[in-house]
Amino acid sequence: RTRIVVLISGSGSNLQAIIDAVQAGDIQADICAVISNRPNVLGLERAEKAGITTVTLDHKEFESRDAYDAALMNKIESFTPDLVVLAGFMRILTPSLVQKFKGKMLNIHPSLLPKYQGLNTHQRAIDAGDSVHGVSVHFVTEELDGGPVIVQAKVDILPNDTADTLAQRVHQQEHIIYPLVVKWFSEQRLTMEAHYAVLDNKELPSEGAQ
Ligand code: GAR
């Protein structure tokens, strides 16, 4: 069974969706640990409720990003994971950490990448007058929010949407596509080649492909 470590910073609703899929038997994997960079967040409670080992590694207790990421890398490795899942982990990772888990680290980002990398994606999509927004699951590379996209889900932007109402509908899609991608990875159907995500030996369309 695939060994998964999940990194969170907050409410952990994506973590919950993955826990639910594992418990339902849809994903053949074990979540070995949930690591949070923020203490006392709801996601840690969700993990504890599911009987999963939790670790708080508070970035405020470290002097530098390098020192934090070195400690984080050691902590992750102590669980010998096959897959590291970033689920609302709101920190930029150093290249050496990313390199260590190359092809084994997934992220979910609330936009249709390559649009709206970074923060406040829902408000930015509304402000730009977009009619469609969404969410992407991608492999993590050194390029921030830039690794190969695996799946995207689209969400229509409605006339009266606020960042909050839009975020709620994006979340519903997140909770569908993230467990799906984790399932594929756990079934060894999904790999990262140089610049592509590959499912069942077929390249998924990448940025620039039509
Ligand atoms: C999700 O919307 C995820 O897409 C986003 O944080 C939220 C976490 O929610 N991630 C990022 O913005 C990454 N830069 P959750 O804690 O309820 O899963």
PDB file of N, CA and C in Angstrom, residues 116-207:
ATOM      1  N   TYR A 116      -3.243  32.816 -12.407  1.00  0.00           N
ATOM      2  CA  TYR A 116      -3.360  33.113 -10.977  1.00  0.00           C
ATOM      3  C   TYR A 116      -2.548  32.200 -10.078  1.00  0.00           C
ATOM      4  N   GLN A 117      -1.265  32.198 -10.315  1.00  0.00           N
ATOM      5  CA  GLN A 117      -0.372  31.552  -9.358  1.00  0.00           C
ATOM      6  C   GLN A 117      -0.338  32.439  -8.106  1.00  0.00           C
ATOM      7  N   GLY A 118       0.047  31.875  -6.983  1.00  0.00           N
ATOM      8  CA  GLY A 118       0.137  32.685  -5.758  1.00  0.00           C
ATOM      9  C   GLY A 118      -1.174  32.759  -4.995  1.00  0.00           C
ATOM     10  N   LEU A 119      -1.418  33.889  -4.348  1.00  0.00           N
ATOM     11  CA  LEU A 119      -2.514  33.994  -3.376  1.00  0.00           C
ATOM     12  C   LEU A 119      -3.729  34.743  -3.938  1.00  0.00           C
ATOM     13  N   ASN A 120      -4.819  34.736  -3.161  1.00  0.00           N
ATOM     14  CA  ASN A 120      -6.049  35.501  -3.472  1.00  0.00           C
ATOM     15  C   ASN A 120      -6.581  35.200  -4.869  1.00  0.00           C
ATOM     16  N   THR A 121      -6.554  33.947  -5.241  1.00  0.00           N
ATOM     17  CA  THR A 121      -6.886  33.584  -6.619  1.00  0.00           C
ATOM     18  C   THR A 121      -8.344  33.868  -6.969  1.00  0.00           C
ATOM     19  N   HIS A 122      -9.249  33.645  -6.001  1.00  0.00           N
ATOM     20  CA  HIS A 122     -10.682  33.820  -6.301  1.00  0.00           C
ATOM     21  C   HIS A 122     -10.993  35.295  -6.585  1.00  0.00           C
ATOM     22  N   GLN A 123     -10.489  36.165  -5.723  1.00  0.00           N
ATOM     23  CA  GLN A 123     -10.720  37.602  -5.914  1.00  0.00           C
ATOM     24  C   GLN A 123     -10.087  38.087  -7.217  1.00  0.00           C
ATOM     25  N   ARG A 124      -8.930  37.573  -7.533  1.00  0.00           N
ATOM     26  CA  ARG A 124      -8.248  38.017  -8.756  1.00  0.00           C
ATOM     27  C   ARG A 124      -9.024  37.590  -9.996  1.00  0.00           C
ATOM     28  N   ALA A 125      -9.599  36.390  -9.954  1.00  0.00           N
ATOM     29  CA  ALA A 125     -10.393  35.930 -11.104  1.00  0.00           C
ATOM     30  C   ALA A 125     -11.646  36.791 -11.264  1.00  0.00           C
ATOM     31  N   ILE A 126     -12.288  37.139 -10.141  1.00  0.00           N
ATOM     32  CA  ILE A 126     -13.476  38.007 -10.194  1.00  0.00           C
ATOM     33  C   ILE A 126     -13.089  39.391 -10.715  1.00  0.00           C
ATOM     34  N   ASP A 127     -12.036  39.949 -10.166  1.00  0.00           N
ATOM     35  CA  ASP A 127     -11.607  41.303 -10.558  1.00  0.00           C
ATOM     36  C   ASP A 127     -11.228  41.379 -12.039  1.00  0.00           C
ATOM     37  N   ALA A 128     -10.738  40.276 -12.561  1.00  0.00           N
ATOM     38  CA  ALA A 128     -10.339  40.261 -13.972  1.00  0.00           C
ATOM     39  C   ALA A 128     -11.548  40.128 -14.902  1.00  0.00           C
ATOM     40  N   GLY A 129     -12.743  39.897 -14.315  1.00  0.00           N
ATOM     41  CA  GLY A 129     -13.943  39.744 -15.137  1.00  0.00           C
ATOM     42  C   GLY A 129     -14.037  38.383 -15.806  1.00  0.00           C
ATOM     43  N   ASP A 130     -13.306  37.396 -15.300  1.00  0.00           N
ATOM     44  CA  ASP A 130     -13.368  36.050 -15.884  1.00  0.00           C
ATOM     45  C   ASP A 130     -14.770  35.467 -15.711  1.00  0.00           C
ATOM     46  N   SER A 131     -15.173  34.638 -16.656  1.00  0.00           N
ATOM     47  CA  SER A 131     -16.453  33.945 -16.496  1.00  0.00           C
ATOM     48  C   SER A 131     -16.249  32.518 -15.982  1.00  0.00           C
ATOM     49  N   VAL A 132     -15.036  32.041 -16.088  1.00  0.00           N
ATOM     50  CA  VAL A 132     -14.721  30.691 -15.617  1.00  0.00           C
ATOM     51  C   VAL A 132     -13.481  30.734 -14.721  1.00  0.00           C
ATOM     52  N   HIS A 133     -13.569  29.971 -13.638  1.00  0.00           N
ATOM     53  CA  HIS A 133     -12.455  29.856 -12.688  1.00  0.00           C
ATOM     54  C   HIS A 133     -12.287  28.364 -12.404  1.00  0.00           C
ATOM     55  N   GLY A 134     -11.491  27.998 -11.430  1.00  0.00           N
ATOM     56  CA  GLY A 134     -11.385  26.576 -11.147  1.00  0.00           C
ATOM     57  C   GLY A 134     -10.225  26.229 -10.268  1.00  0.00           C
ATOM     58  N   VAL A 135      -9.787  24.989 -10.398  1.00  0.00           N
ATOM     59  CA  VAL A 135      -8.774  24.448  -9.496  1.00  0.00           C
ATOM     60  C   VAL A 135      -7.912  23.452 -10.265  1.00  0.00           C
ATOM     61  N   SER A 136      -6.655  23.358  -9.869  1.00  0.00           N
ATOM     62  CA  SER A 136      -5.695  22.465 -10.535  1.00  0.00           C
ATOM     63  C   SER A 136      -4.996  21.582  -9.511  1.00  0.00           C
ATOM     64  N   VAL A 137      -4.823  20.318  -9.862  1.00  0.00           N
ATOM     65  CA  VAL A 137      -3.907  19.441  -9.108  1.00  0.00           C
ATOM     66  C   VAL A 137      -2.687  19.223  -9.982  1.00  0.00           C
ATOM     67  N   HIS A 138      -1.498  19.425  -9.404  1.00  0.00           N
ATOM     68  CA  HIS A 138      -0.279  19.323 -10.214  1.00  0.00           C
ATOM     69  C   HIS A 138       0.861  18.707  -9.416  1.00  0.00           C
ATOM     70  N   PHE A 139       1.836  18.186 -10.126  1.00  0.00           N
ATOM     71  CA  PHE A 139       3.082  17.767  -9.492  1.00  0.00           C
ATOM     72  C   PHE A 139       3.846  19.012  -9.069  1.00  0.00           C
ATOM     73  N   VAL A 140       4.556  18.905  -7.964  1.00  0.00           N
ATOM     74  CA  VAL A 140       5.333  20.042  -7.462  1.00  0.00           C
ATOM     75  C   VAL A 140       6.739  19.998  -8.051  1.00  0.00           C
ATOM     76  N   THR A 141       7.144  21.127  -8.621  1.00  0.00           N
ATOM     77  CA  THR A 141       8.526  21.302  -9.076  1.00  0.00           C
ATOM     78  C   THR A 141       9.063  22.579  -8.439  1.00  0.00           C
ATOM     79  N   GLU A 142      10.328  22.899  -8.731  1.00  0.00           N
ATOM     80  CA  GLU A 142      10.927  24.096  -8.127  1.00  0.00           C
ATOM     81  C   GLU A 142      10.183  25.374  -8.523  1.00  0.00           C
ATOM     82  N   GLU A 143       9.515  25.323  -9.636  1.00  0.00           N
ATOM     83  CA  GLU A 143       8.802  26.496 -10.123  1.00  0.00           C
ATOM     84  C   GLU A 143       7.498  26.642  -9.330  1.00  0.00           C
ATOM     85  N   LEU A 144       7.311  27.751  -8.643  1.00  0.00           N
ATOM     86  CA  LEU A 144       6.138  27.941  -7.781  1.00  0.00           C
ATOM     87  C   LEU A 144       4.837  27.820  -8.578  1.00  0.00           C
ATOM     88  N   ASP A 145       3.970  26.916  -8.160  1.00  0.00           N
ATOM     89  CA  ASP A 145       2.688  26.660  -8.837  1.00  0.00           C
ATOM     90  C   ASP A 145       2.896  26.378 -10.327  1.00  0.00           C
ATOM     91  N   GLY A 146       4.049  25.841 -10.675  1.00  0.00           N
ATOM     92  CA  GLY A 146       4.384  25.690 -12.082  1.00  0.00           C
ATOM     93  C   GLY A 146       4.585  24.269 -12.574  1.00  0.00           C
ATOM     94  N   GLY A 147       4.462  23.287 -11.713  1.00  0.00           N
ATOM     95  CA  GLY A 147       4.722  21.903 -12.129  1.00  0.00           C
ATOM     96  C   GLY A 147       3.618  21.367 -13.024  1.00  0.00           C
ATOM     97  N   PRO A 148       3.864  20.217 -13.666  1.00  0.00           N
ATOM     98  CA  PRO A 148       2.901  19.651 -14.605  1.00  0.00           C
ATOM     99  C   PRO A 148       1.510  19.436 -14.003  1.00  0.00           C
ATOM    100  N   VAL A 149       0.513  19.971 -14.708  1.00  0.00           N
ATOM    101  CA  VAL A 149      -0.877  19.847 -14.253  1.00  0.00           C
ATOM    102  C   VAL A 149      -1.393  18.443 -14.572  1.00  0.00           C
ATOM    103  N   ILE A 150      -2.143  17.876 -13.635  1.00  0.00           N
ATOM    104  CA  ILE A 150      -2.704  16.538 -13.806  1.00  0.00           C
ATOM    105  C   ILE A 150      -4.195  16.620 -14.128  1.00  0.00           C
ATOM    106  N   VAL A 151      -4.925  17.335 -13.299  1.00  0.00           N
ATOM    107  CA  VAL A 151      -6.374  17.507 -13.524  1.00  0.00           C
ATOM    108  C   VAL A 151      -6.764  18.927 -13.160  1.00  0.00           C
ATOM    109  N   GLN A 152      -7.696  19.471 -13.942  1.00  0.00           N
ATOM    110  CA  GLN A 152      -8.303  20.744 -13.577  1.00  0.00           C
ATOM    111  C   GLN A 152      -9.823  20.577 -13.564  1.00  0.00           C
ATOM    112  N   ALA A 153     -10.483  21.293 -12.672  1.00  0.00           N
ATOM    113  CA  ALA A 153     -11.949  21.352 -12.697  1.00  0.00           C
ATOM    114  C   ALA A 153     -12.345  22.805 -12.870  1.00  0.00           C
ATOM    115  N   LYS A 154     -13.327  23.031 -13.735  1.00  0.00           N
ATOM    116  CA  LYS A 154     -13.786  24.395 -13.991  1.00  0.00           C
ATOM    117  C   LYS A 154     -14.994  24.719 -13.122  1.00  0.00           C
ATOM    118  N   VAL A 155     -15.095  25.987 -12.756  1.00  0.00           N
ATOM    119  CA  VAL A 155     -16.244  26.483 -11.990  1.00  0.00           C
ATOM    120  C   VAL A 155     -16.668  27.799 -12.625  1.00  0.00           C
ATOM    121  N   ASP A 156     -17.957  27.916 -12.980  1.00  0.00           N
ATOM    122  CA  ASP A 156     -18.450  29.176 -13.543  1.00  0.00           C
ATOM    123  C   ASP A 156     -18.438  30.269 -12.481  1.00  0.00           C
ATOM    124  N   ILE A 157     -18.068  31.479 -12.889  1.00  0.00           N
ATOM    125  CA  ILE A 157     -18.182  32.630 -11.989  1.00  0.00           C
ATOM    126  C   ILE A 157     -19.547  33.268 -12.233  1.00  0.00           C
ATOM    127  N   LEU A 158     -20.343  33.399 -11.168  1.00  0.00           N
ATOM    128  CA  LEU A 158     -21.697  33.936 -11.286  1.00  0.00           C
ATOM    129  C   LEU A 158     -21.678  35.444 -11.026  1.00  0.00           C
ATOM    130  N   PRO A 159     -22.688  36.152 -11.554  1.00  0.00           N
ATOM    131  CA  PRO A 159     -22.670  37.619 -11.472  1.00  0.00           C
ATOM    132  C   PRO A 159     -22.482  38.182 -10.060  1.00  0.00           C
ATOM    133  N   ASN A 160     -23.104  37.540  -9.068  1.00  0.00           N
ATOM    134  CA  ASN A 160     -23.005  38.097  -7.715  1.00  0.00           C
ATOM    135  C   ASN A 160     -21.958  37.418  -6.839  1.00  0.00           C
ATOM    136  N   ASP A 161     -21.082  36.653  -7.450  1.00  0.00           N
ATOM    137  CA  ASP A 161     -20.092  35.931  -6.656  1.00  0.00           C
ATOM    138  C   ASP A 161     -19.172  36.877  -5.881  1.00  0.00           C
ATOM    139  N   THR A 162     -18.889  36.481  -4.644  1.00  0.00           N
ATOM    140  CA  THR A 162     -17.789  37.084  -3.893  1.00  0.00           C
ATOM    141  C   THR A 162     -16.679  36.040  -3.849  1.00  0.00           C
ATOM    142  N   ALA A 163     -15.526  36.447  -3.355  1.00  0.00           N
ATOM    143  CA  ALA A 163     -14.433  35.476  -3.238  1.00  0.00           C
ATOM    144  C   ALA A 163     -14.882  34.276  -2.402  1.00  0.00           C
ATOM    145  N   ASP A 164     -15.717  34.537  -1.374  1.00  0.00           N
ATOM    146  CA  ASP A 164     -16.167  33.449  -0.491  1.00  0.00           C
ATOM    147  C   ASP A 164     -17.129  32.484  -1.168  1.00  0.00           C
ATOM    148  N   THR A 165     -18.113  33.027  -1.871  1.00  0.00           N
ATOM    149  CA  THR A 165     -19.099  32.133  -2.503  1.00  0.00           C
ATOM    150  C   THR A 165     -18.422  31.324  -3.610  1.00  0.00           C
ATOM    151  N   LEU A 166     -17.515  31.980  -4.319  1.00  0.00           N
ATOM    152  CA  LEU A 166     -16.794  31.283  -5.386  1.00  0.00           C
ATOM    153  C   LEU A 166     -15.874  30.205  -4.786  1.00  0.00           C
ATOM    154  N   ALA A 167     -15.195  30.554  -3.710  1.00  0.00           N
ATOM    155  CA  ALA A 167     -14.286  29.596  -3.055  1.00  0.00           C
ATOM    156  C   ALA A 167     -15.045  28.348  -2.616  1.00  0.00           C
ATOM    157  N   GLN A 168     -16.281  28.537  -2.139  1.00  0.00           N
ATOM    158  CA  GLN A 168     -17.076  27.374  -1.693  1.00  0.00           C
ATOM    159  C   GLN A 168     -17.312  26.397  -2.833  1.00  0.00           C
ATOM    160  N   ARG A 169     -17.647  26.938  -4.001  1.00  0.00           N
ATOM    161  CA  ARG A 169     -17.913  26.037  -5.144  1.00  0.00           C
ATOM    162  C   ARG A 169     -16.613  25.425  -5.672  1.00  0.00           C
ATOM    163  N   VAL A 170     -15.531  26.185  -5.596  1.00  0.00           N
ATOM    164  CA  VAL A 170     -14.231  25.613  -5.999  1.00  0.00           C
ATOM    165  C   VAL A 170     -13.864  24.464  -5.046  1.00  0.00           C
ATOM    166  N   HIS A 171     -14.112  24.671  -3.759  1.00  0.00           N
ATOM    167  CA  HIS A 171     -13.821  23.618  -2.777  1.00  0.00           C
ATOM    168  C   HIS A 171     -14.551  22.312  -3.105  1.00  0.00           C
ATOM    169  N   GLN A 172     -15.811  22.425  -3.524  1.00  0.00           N
ATOM    170  CA  GLN A 172     -16.559  21.196  -3.860  1.00  0.00           C
ATOM    171  C   GLN A 172     -15.835  20.414  -4.946  1.00  0.00           C
ATOM    172  N   GLN A 173     -15.275  21.129  -5.919  1.00  0.00           N
ATOM    173  CA  GLN A 173     -14.541  20.462  -6.992  1.00  0.00           C
ATOM    174  C   GLN A 173     -13.214  19.903  -6.484  1.00  0.00           C
ATOM    175  N   GLU A 174     -12.563  20.659  -5.594  1.00  0.00           N
ATOM    176  CA  GLU A 174     -11.292  20.184  -5.015  1.00  0.00           C
ATOM    177  C   GLU A 174     -11.488  18.817  -4.375  1.00  0.00           C
ATOM    178  N   HIS A 175     -12.612  18.688  -3.663  1.00  0.00           N
ATOM    179  CA  HIS A 175     -12.848  17.456  -2.890  1.00  0.00           C
ATOM    180  C   HIS A 175     -13.175  16.273  -3.794  1.00  0.00           C
ATOM    181  N   ILE A 176     -13.442  16.549  -5.053  1.00  0.00           N
ATOM    182  CA  ILE A 176     -13.630  15.474  -6.036  1.00  0.00           C
ATOM    183  C   ILE A 176     -12.298  15.139  -6.706  1.00  0.00           C
ATOM    184  N   ILE A 177     -11.589  16.164  -7.177  1.00  0.00           N
ATOM    185  CA  ILE A 177     -10.417  15.854  -8.019  1.00  0.00           C
ATOM    186  C   ILE A 177      -9.184  15.445  -7.221  1.00  0.00           C
ATOM    187  N   TYR A 178      -9.035  15.953  -5.985  1.00  0.00           N
ATOM    188  CA  TYR A 178      -7.797  15.595  -5.268  1.00  0.00           C
ATOM    189  C   TYR A 178      -7.779  14.111  -4.884  1.00  0.00           C
ATOM    190  N   PRO A 179      -8.875  13.585  -4.302  1.00  0.00           N
ATOM    191  CA  PRO A 179      -8.873  12.140  -4.023  1.00  0.00           C
ATOM    192  C   PRO A 179      -8.691  11.297  -5.288  1.00  0.00           C
ATOM    193  N   LEU A 180      -9.227  11.762  -6.400  1.00  0.00           N
ATOM    194  CA  LEU A 180      -9.097  11.020  -7.661  1.00  0.00           C
ATOM    195  C   LEU A 180      -7.624  10.906  -8.073  1.00  0.00           C
ATOM    196  N   VAL A 181      -6.911  12.020  -7.990  1.00  0.00           N
ATOM    197  CA  VAL A 181      -5.497  12.004  -8.381  1.00  0.00           C
ATOM    198  C   VAL A 181      -4.678  11.154  -7.406  1.00  0.00           C
ATOM    199  N   VAL A 182      -4.979  11.260  -6.125  1.00  0.00           N
ATOM    200  CA  VAL A 182      -4.259  10.444  -5.134  1.00  0.00           C
ATOM    201  C   VAL A 182      -4.521   8.958  -5.390  1.00  0.00           C
ATOM    202  N   LYS A 183      -5.743   8.647  -5.795  1.00  0.00           N
ATOM    203  CA  LYS A 183      -6.088   7.259  -6.141  1.00  0.00           C
ATOM    204  C   LYS A 183      -5.251   6.783  -7.330  1.00  0.00           C
ATOM    205  N   TRP A 184      -5.185   7.582  -8.377  1.00  0.00           N
ATOM    206  CA  TRP A 184      -4.386   7.206  -9.558  1.00  0.00           C
ATOM    207  C   TRP A 184      -2.935   6.958  -9.161  1.00  0.00           C
ATOM    208  N   PHE A 185      -2.395   7.900  -8.361  1.00  0.00           N
ATOM    209  CA  PHE A 185      -0.987   7.753  -7.966  1.00  0.00           C
ATOM    210  C   PHE A 185      -0.800   6.465  -7.168  1.00  0.00           C
ATOM    211  N   SER A 186      -1.735   6.198  -6.271  1.00  0.00           N
ATOM    212  CA  SER A 186      -1.635   5.009  -5.413  1.00  0.00           C
ATOM    213  C   SER A 186      -1.743   3.722  -6.216  1.00  0.00           C
ATOM    214  N   GLU A 187      -2.413   3.794  -7.338  1.00  0.00           N
ATOM    215  CA  GLU A 187      -2.523   2.631  -8.231  1.00  0.00           C
ATOM    216  C   GLU A 187      -1.353   2.574  -9.217  1.00  0.00           C
ATOM    217  N   GLN A 188      -0.394   3.452  -9.023  1.00  0.00           N
ATOM    218  CA  GLN A 188       0.804   3.530  -9.868  1.00  0.00           C
ATOM    219  C   GLN A 188       0.458   3.757 -11.333  1.00  0.00           C
ATOM    220  N   ARG A 189      -0.599   4.498 -11.557  1.00  0.00           N
ATOM    221  CA  ARG A 189      -0.990   4.833 -12.924  1.00  0.00           C
ATOM    222  C   ARG A 189      -0.448   6.193 -13.346  1.00  0.00           C
ATOM    223  N   LEU A 190       0.088   6.932 -12.396  1.00  0.00           N
ATOM    224  CA  LEU A 190       0.430   8.331 -12.637  1.00  0.00           C
ATOM    225  C   LEU A 190       1.893   8.576 -12.307  1.00  0.00           C
ATOM    226  N   THR A 191       2.616   9.161 -13.276  1.00  0.00           N
ATOM    227  CA  THR A 191       4.018   9.501 -13.026  1.00  0.00           C
ATOM    228  C   THR A 191       4.311  10.888 -13.584  1.00  0.00           C
ATOM    229  N   MET A 192       5.439  11.442 -13.154  1.00  0.00           N
ATOM    230  CA  MET A 192       5.897  12.696 -13.743  1.00  0.00           C
ATOM    231  C   MET A 192       7.110  12.396 -14.605  1.00  0.00           C
ATOM    232  N   GLU A 193       7.010  12.753 -15.876  1.00  0.00           N
ATOM    233  CA  GLU A 193       8.174  12.714 -16.764  1.00  0.00           C
ATOM    234  C   GLU A 193       8.677  14.145 -16.851  1.00  0.00           C
ATOM    235  N   ALA A 194       9.774  14.370 -17.574  1.00  0.00           N
ATOM    236  CA  ALA A 194      10.414  15.682 -17.569  1.00  0.00           C
ATOM    237  C   ALA A 194       9.441  16.846 -17.314  1.00  0.00           C
ATOM    238  N   HIS A 195       8.562  17.130 -18.278  1.00  0.00           N
ATOM    239  CA  HIS A 195       7.670  18.274 -18.097  1.00  0.00           C
ATOM    240  C   HIS A 195       6.212  17.894 -18.201  1.00  0.00           C
ATOM    241  N   TYR A 196       5.941  16.616 -18.046  1.00  0.00           N
ATOM    242  CA  TYR A 196       4.579  16.153 -18.244  1.00  0.00           C
ATOM    243  C   TYR A 196       4.123  15.310 -17.069  1.00  0.00           C
ATOM    244  N   ALA A 197       2.826  15.360 -16.836  1.00  0.00           N
ATOM    245  CA  ALA A 197       2.199  14.340 -16.009  1.00  0.00           C
ATOM    246  C   ALA A 197       1.730  13.254 -16.960  1.00  0.00           C
ATOM    247  N   VAL A 198       1.943  12.008 -16.578  1.00  0.00           N
ATOM    248  CA  VAL A 198       1.621  10.884 -17.453  1.00  0.00           C
ATOM    249  C   VAL A 198       0.668   9.950 -16.717  1.00  0.00           C
ATOM    250  N   LEU A 199      -0.493   9.689 -17.334  1.00  0.00           N
ATOM    251  CA  LEU A 199      -1.489   8.782 -16.757  1.00  0.00           C
ATOM    252  C   LEU A 199      -1.619   7.567 -17.652  1.00  0.00           C
ATOM    253  N   ASP A 200      -1.444   6.392 -17.072  1.00  0.00           N
ATOM    254  CA  ASP A 200      -1.552   5.151 -17.843  1.00  0.00           C
ATOM    255  C   ASP A 200      -0.704   5.209 -19.115  1.00  0.00           C
ATOM    256  N   ASN A 201       0.527   5.713 -18.959  1.00  0.00           N
ATOM    257  CA  ASN A 201       1.468   5.800 -20.078  1.00  0.00           C
ATOM    258  C   ASN A 201       1.040   6.742 -21.186  1.00  0.00           C
ATOM    259  N   LYS A 202       0.023   7.555 -20.935  1.00  0.00           N
ATOM    260  CA  LYS A 202      -0.356   8.562 -21.925  1.00  0.00           C
ATOM    261  C   LYS A 202      -0.082   9.943 -21.344  1.00  0.00           C
ATOM    262  N   GLU A 203       0.626  10.767 -22.110  1.00  0.00           N
ATOM    263  CA  GLU A 203       0.895  12.123 -21.652  1.00  0.00           C
ATOM    264  C   GLU A 203      -0.402  12.881 -21.482  1.00  0.00           C
ATOM    265  N   LEU A 204      -0.530  13.586 -20.358  1.00  0.00           N
ATOM    266  CA  LEU A 204      -1.663  14.488 -20.206  1.00  0.00           C
ATOM    267  C   LEU A 204      -1.303  15.805 -20.886  1.00  0.00           C
ATOM    268  N   PRO A 205      -2.295  16.505 -21.440  1.00  0.00           N
ATOM    269  CA  PRO A 205      -1.992  17.754 -22.129  1.00  0.00           C
ATOM    270  C   PRO A 205      -1.294  18.723 -21.186  1.00  0.00           C
ATOM    271  N   SER A 206      -0.263  19.359 -21.636  1.00  0.00           N
ATOM    272  CA  SER A 206       0.441  20.306 -20.781  1.00  0.00           C
ATOM    273  C   SER A 206       0.167  21.712 -21.256  1.00  0.00           C
ATOM    274  N   GLU A 207       0.605  22.676 -20.492  1.00  0.00           N
ATOM    275  CA  GLU A 207       0.502  24.065 -20.891  1.00  0.00           C
ATOM    276  C   GLU A 207       1.152  24.215 -22.265  1.00  0.00           C
TER     277      GLU A 207
END
